[in-house]
Coordinates of C-alpha atoms and ligand atoms in Angstrom, one line a residue:
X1 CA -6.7 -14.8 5.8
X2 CA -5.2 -11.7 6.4
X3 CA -5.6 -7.9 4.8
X4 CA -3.4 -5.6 3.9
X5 CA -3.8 -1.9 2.6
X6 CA -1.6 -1.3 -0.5
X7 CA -1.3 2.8 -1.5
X8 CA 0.3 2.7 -4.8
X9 CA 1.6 6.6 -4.2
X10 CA 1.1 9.7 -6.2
X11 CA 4.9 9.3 -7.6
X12 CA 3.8 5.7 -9.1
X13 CA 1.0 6.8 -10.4
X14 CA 2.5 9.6 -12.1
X15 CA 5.4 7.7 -13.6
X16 CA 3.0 4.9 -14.8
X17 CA 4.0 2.5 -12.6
X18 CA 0.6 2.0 -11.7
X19 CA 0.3 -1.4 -12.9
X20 CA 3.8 -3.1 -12.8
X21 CA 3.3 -2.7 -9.1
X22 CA -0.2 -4.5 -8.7
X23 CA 1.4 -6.8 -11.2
X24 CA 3.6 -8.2 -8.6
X25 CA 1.0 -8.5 -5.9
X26 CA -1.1 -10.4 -8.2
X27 CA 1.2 -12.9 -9.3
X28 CA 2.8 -13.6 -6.2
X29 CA -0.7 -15.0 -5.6
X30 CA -3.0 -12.1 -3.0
X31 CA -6.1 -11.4 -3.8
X32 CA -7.4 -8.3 -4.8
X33 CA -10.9 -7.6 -2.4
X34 CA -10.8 -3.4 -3.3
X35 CA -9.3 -0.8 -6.2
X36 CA -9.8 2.5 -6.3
X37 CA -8.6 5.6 -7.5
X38 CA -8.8 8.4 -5.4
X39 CA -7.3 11.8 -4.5
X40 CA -6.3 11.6 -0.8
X41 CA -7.7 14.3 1.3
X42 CA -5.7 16.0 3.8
X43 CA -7.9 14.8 6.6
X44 CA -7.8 10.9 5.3
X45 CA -4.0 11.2 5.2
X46 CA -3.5 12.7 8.4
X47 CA -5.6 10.1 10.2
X48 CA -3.5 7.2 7.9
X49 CA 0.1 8.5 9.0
X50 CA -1.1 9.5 12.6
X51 CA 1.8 7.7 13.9
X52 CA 4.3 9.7 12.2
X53 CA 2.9 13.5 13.4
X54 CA 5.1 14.3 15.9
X55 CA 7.8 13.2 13.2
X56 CA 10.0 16.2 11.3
X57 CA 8.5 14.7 7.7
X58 CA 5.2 14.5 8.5
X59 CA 4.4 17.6 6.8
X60 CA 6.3 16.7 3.7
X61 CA 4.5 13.8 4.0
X62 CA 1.0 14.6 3.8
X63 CA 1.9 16.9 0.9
X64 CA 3.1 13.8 -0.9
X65 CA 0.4 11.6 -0.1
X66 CA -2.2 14.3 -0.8
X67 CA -0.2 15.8 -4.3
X68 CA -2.0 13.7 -6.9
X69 CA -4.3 10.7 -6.9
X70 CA -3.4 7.5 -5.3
X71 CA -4.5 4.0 -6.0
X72 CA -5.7 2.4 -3.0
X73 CA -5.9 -1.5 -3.2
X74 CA -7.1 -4.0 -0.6
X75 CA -5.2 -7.2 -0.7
X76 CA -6.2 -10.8 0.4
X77 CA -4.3 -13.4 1.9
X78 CA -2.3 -16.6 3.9
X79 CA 0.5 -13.8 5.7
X80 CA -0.8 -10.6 3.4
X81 CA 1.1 -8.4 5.6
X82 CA 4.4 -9.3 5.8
X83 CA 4.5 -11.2 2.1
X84 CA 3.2 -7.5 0.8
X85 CA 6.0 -6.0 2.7
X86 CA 8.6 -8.5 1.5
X87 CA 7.5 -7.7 -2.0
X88 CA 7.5 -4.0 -1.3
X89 CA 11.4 -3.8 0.4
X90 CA 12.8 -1.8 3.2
X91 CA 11.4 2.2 3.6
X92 CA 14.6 4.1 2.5
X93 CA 14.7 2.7 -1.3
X94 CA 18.4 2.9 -1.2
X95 CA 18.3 -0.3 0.9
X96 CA 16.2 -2.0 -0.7
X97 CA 16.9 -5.4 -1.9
X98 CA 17.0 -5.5 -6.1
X99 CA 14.0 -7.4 -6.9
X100 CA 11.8 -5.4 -4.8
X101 CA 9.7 -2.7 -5.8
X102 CA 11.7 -0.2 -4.2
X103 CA 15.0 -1.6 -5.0
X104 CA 14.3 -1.8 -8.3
X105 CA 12.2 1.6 -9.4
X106 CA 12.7 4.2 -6.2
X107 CA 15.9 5.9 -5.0
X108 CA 14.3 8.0 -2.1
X109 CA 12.7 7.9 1.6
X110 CA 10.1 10.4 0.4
X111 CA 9.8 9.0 -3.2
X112 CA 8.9 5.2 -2.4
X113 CA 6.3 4.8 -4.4
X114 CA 4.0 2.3 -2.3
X115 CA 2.5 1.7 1.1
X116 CA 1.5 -1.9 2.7
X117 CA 0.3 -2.3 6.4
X118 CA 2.7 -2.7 9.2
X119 CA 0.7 -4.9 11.0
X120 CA -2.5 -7.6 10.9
X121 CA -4.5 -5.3 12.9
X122 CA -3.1 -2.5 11.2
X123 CA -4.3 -4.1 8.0
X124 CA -7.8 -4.1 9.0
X125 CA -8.2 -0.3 10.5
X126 CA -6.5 0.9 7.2
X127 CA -8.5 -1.2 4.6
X128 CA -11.8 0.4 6.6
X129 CA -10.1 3.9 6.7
X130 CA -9.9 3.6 2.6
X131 CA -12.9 1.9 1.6
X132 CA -16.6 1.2 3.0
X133 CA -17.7 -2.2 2.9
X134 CA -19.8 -1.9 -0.3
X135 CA -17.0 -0.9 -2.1
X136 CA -15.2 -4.4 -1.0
X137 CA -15.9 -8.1 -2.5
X138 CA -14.7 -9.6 0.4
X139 CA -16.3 -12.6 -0.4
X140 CA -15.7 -13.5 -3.4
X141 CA -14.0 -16.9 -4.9
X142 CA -11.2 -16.7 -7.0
X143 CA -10.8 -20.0 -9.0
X144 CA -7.1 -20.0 -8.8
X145 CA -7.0 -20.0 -4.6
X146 CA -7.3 -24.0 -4.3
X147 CA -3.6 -23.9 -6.3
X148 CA -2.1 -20.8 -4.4
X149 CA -3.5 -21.5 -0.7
X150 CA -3.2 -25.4 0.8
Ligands
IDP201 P1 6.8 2.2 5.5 O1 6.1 3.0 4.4 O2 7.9 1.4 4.9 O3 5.9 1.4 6.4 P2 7.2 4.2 7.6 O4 8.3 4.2 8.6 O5 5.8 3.7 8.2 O6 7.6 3.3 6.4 O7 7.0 5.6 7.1 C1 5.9 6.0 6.3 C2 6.3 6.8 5.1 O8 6.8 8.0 5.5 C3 7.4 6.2 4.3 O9 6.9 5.2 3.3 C4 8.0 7.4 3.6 O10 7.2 7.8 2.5 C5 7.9 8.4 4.7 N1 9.1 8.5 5.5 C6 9.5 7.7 6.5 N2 10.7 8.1 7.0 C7 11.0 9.2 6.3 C8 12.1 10.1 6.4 O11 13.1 10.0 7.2 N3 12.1 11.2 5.5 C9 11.1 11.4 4.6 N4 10.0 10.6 4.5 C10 10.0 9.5 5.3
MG202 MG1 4.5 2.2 7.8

């Protein structure tokens, strides 16, 4: 099984989109393992879009992530990362397929309302970056899992 970390971004959260976008994780089947909601610290953010700092938004960036509270949700699953991604749709909203979460509520780059890893490894360094094991249930059985994983 693989984790992914889902960010549903302040802009979601402040347009109440909070939970018609864990909606759609959920029922395509992943499994929630964490859920919080937190205010992202400058220092947490930096250290979560290291990758973009040498990048001309990365300033803009953090000021996003860090403007108002974020929920942070740790996501279970057969292929988490790229069936999170699939259900998230391409970066710049404005090409993202209808039927996607960006396609269907966003209409900017910096205004794309969720996050999901890049990567399986990616996954895990991120799900530890945002939660600390206690605050997990990593182990837990959903009774639904026989009829959504073969
Ligand atoms: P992703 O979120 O689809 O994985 P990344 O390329 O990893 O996209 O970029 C991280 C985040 O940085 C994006 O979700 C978006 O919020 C922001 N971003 C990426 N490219 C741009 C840009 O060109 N202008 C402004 N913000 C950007
Ligand atoms: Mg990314």
């Amino acid at each position: 099984m693989e984790r992914t970390l889902i960010i549903v971004k302040p802009d979601a959260v402040q347009r109440g989109l909070t939970g018609e976008i864990i909606k759609r994780f959920e029922q395509r089947g992943l499994k929630i393992v964490g859920m919080k909601l937190l205010q992202v610290s400058r220092e947490l953010a930096e250290k979560h879009y290291d990758v973009h700092r040498e990048r001309p938004f990365f300033t803009s960036l953090v000021e996003y992530i860090t403007s108002a509270p974020v929920v942070a949700v740790a996501l279970e699953g057969s292929d988490a990362i790229v069936a999170a991604r699939s259900t998230i749709g391409a970066t710049n909203p404005s090409e993202a397929a209808a039927g996607t979460i960006r396609g269907d509520y966003a209409l900017e780059i910096g205004r794309n309302l969720v996050h999901g890893s890049d990567s399986v490894e990616n996954g895990e360094i991120e799900v530890a970056n945002f939660f600390t094991e206690a605050e997990l249930c990593g182990g837990w059985t959903r009774d639904v899992d026989g009829w959504v994983f073969e």
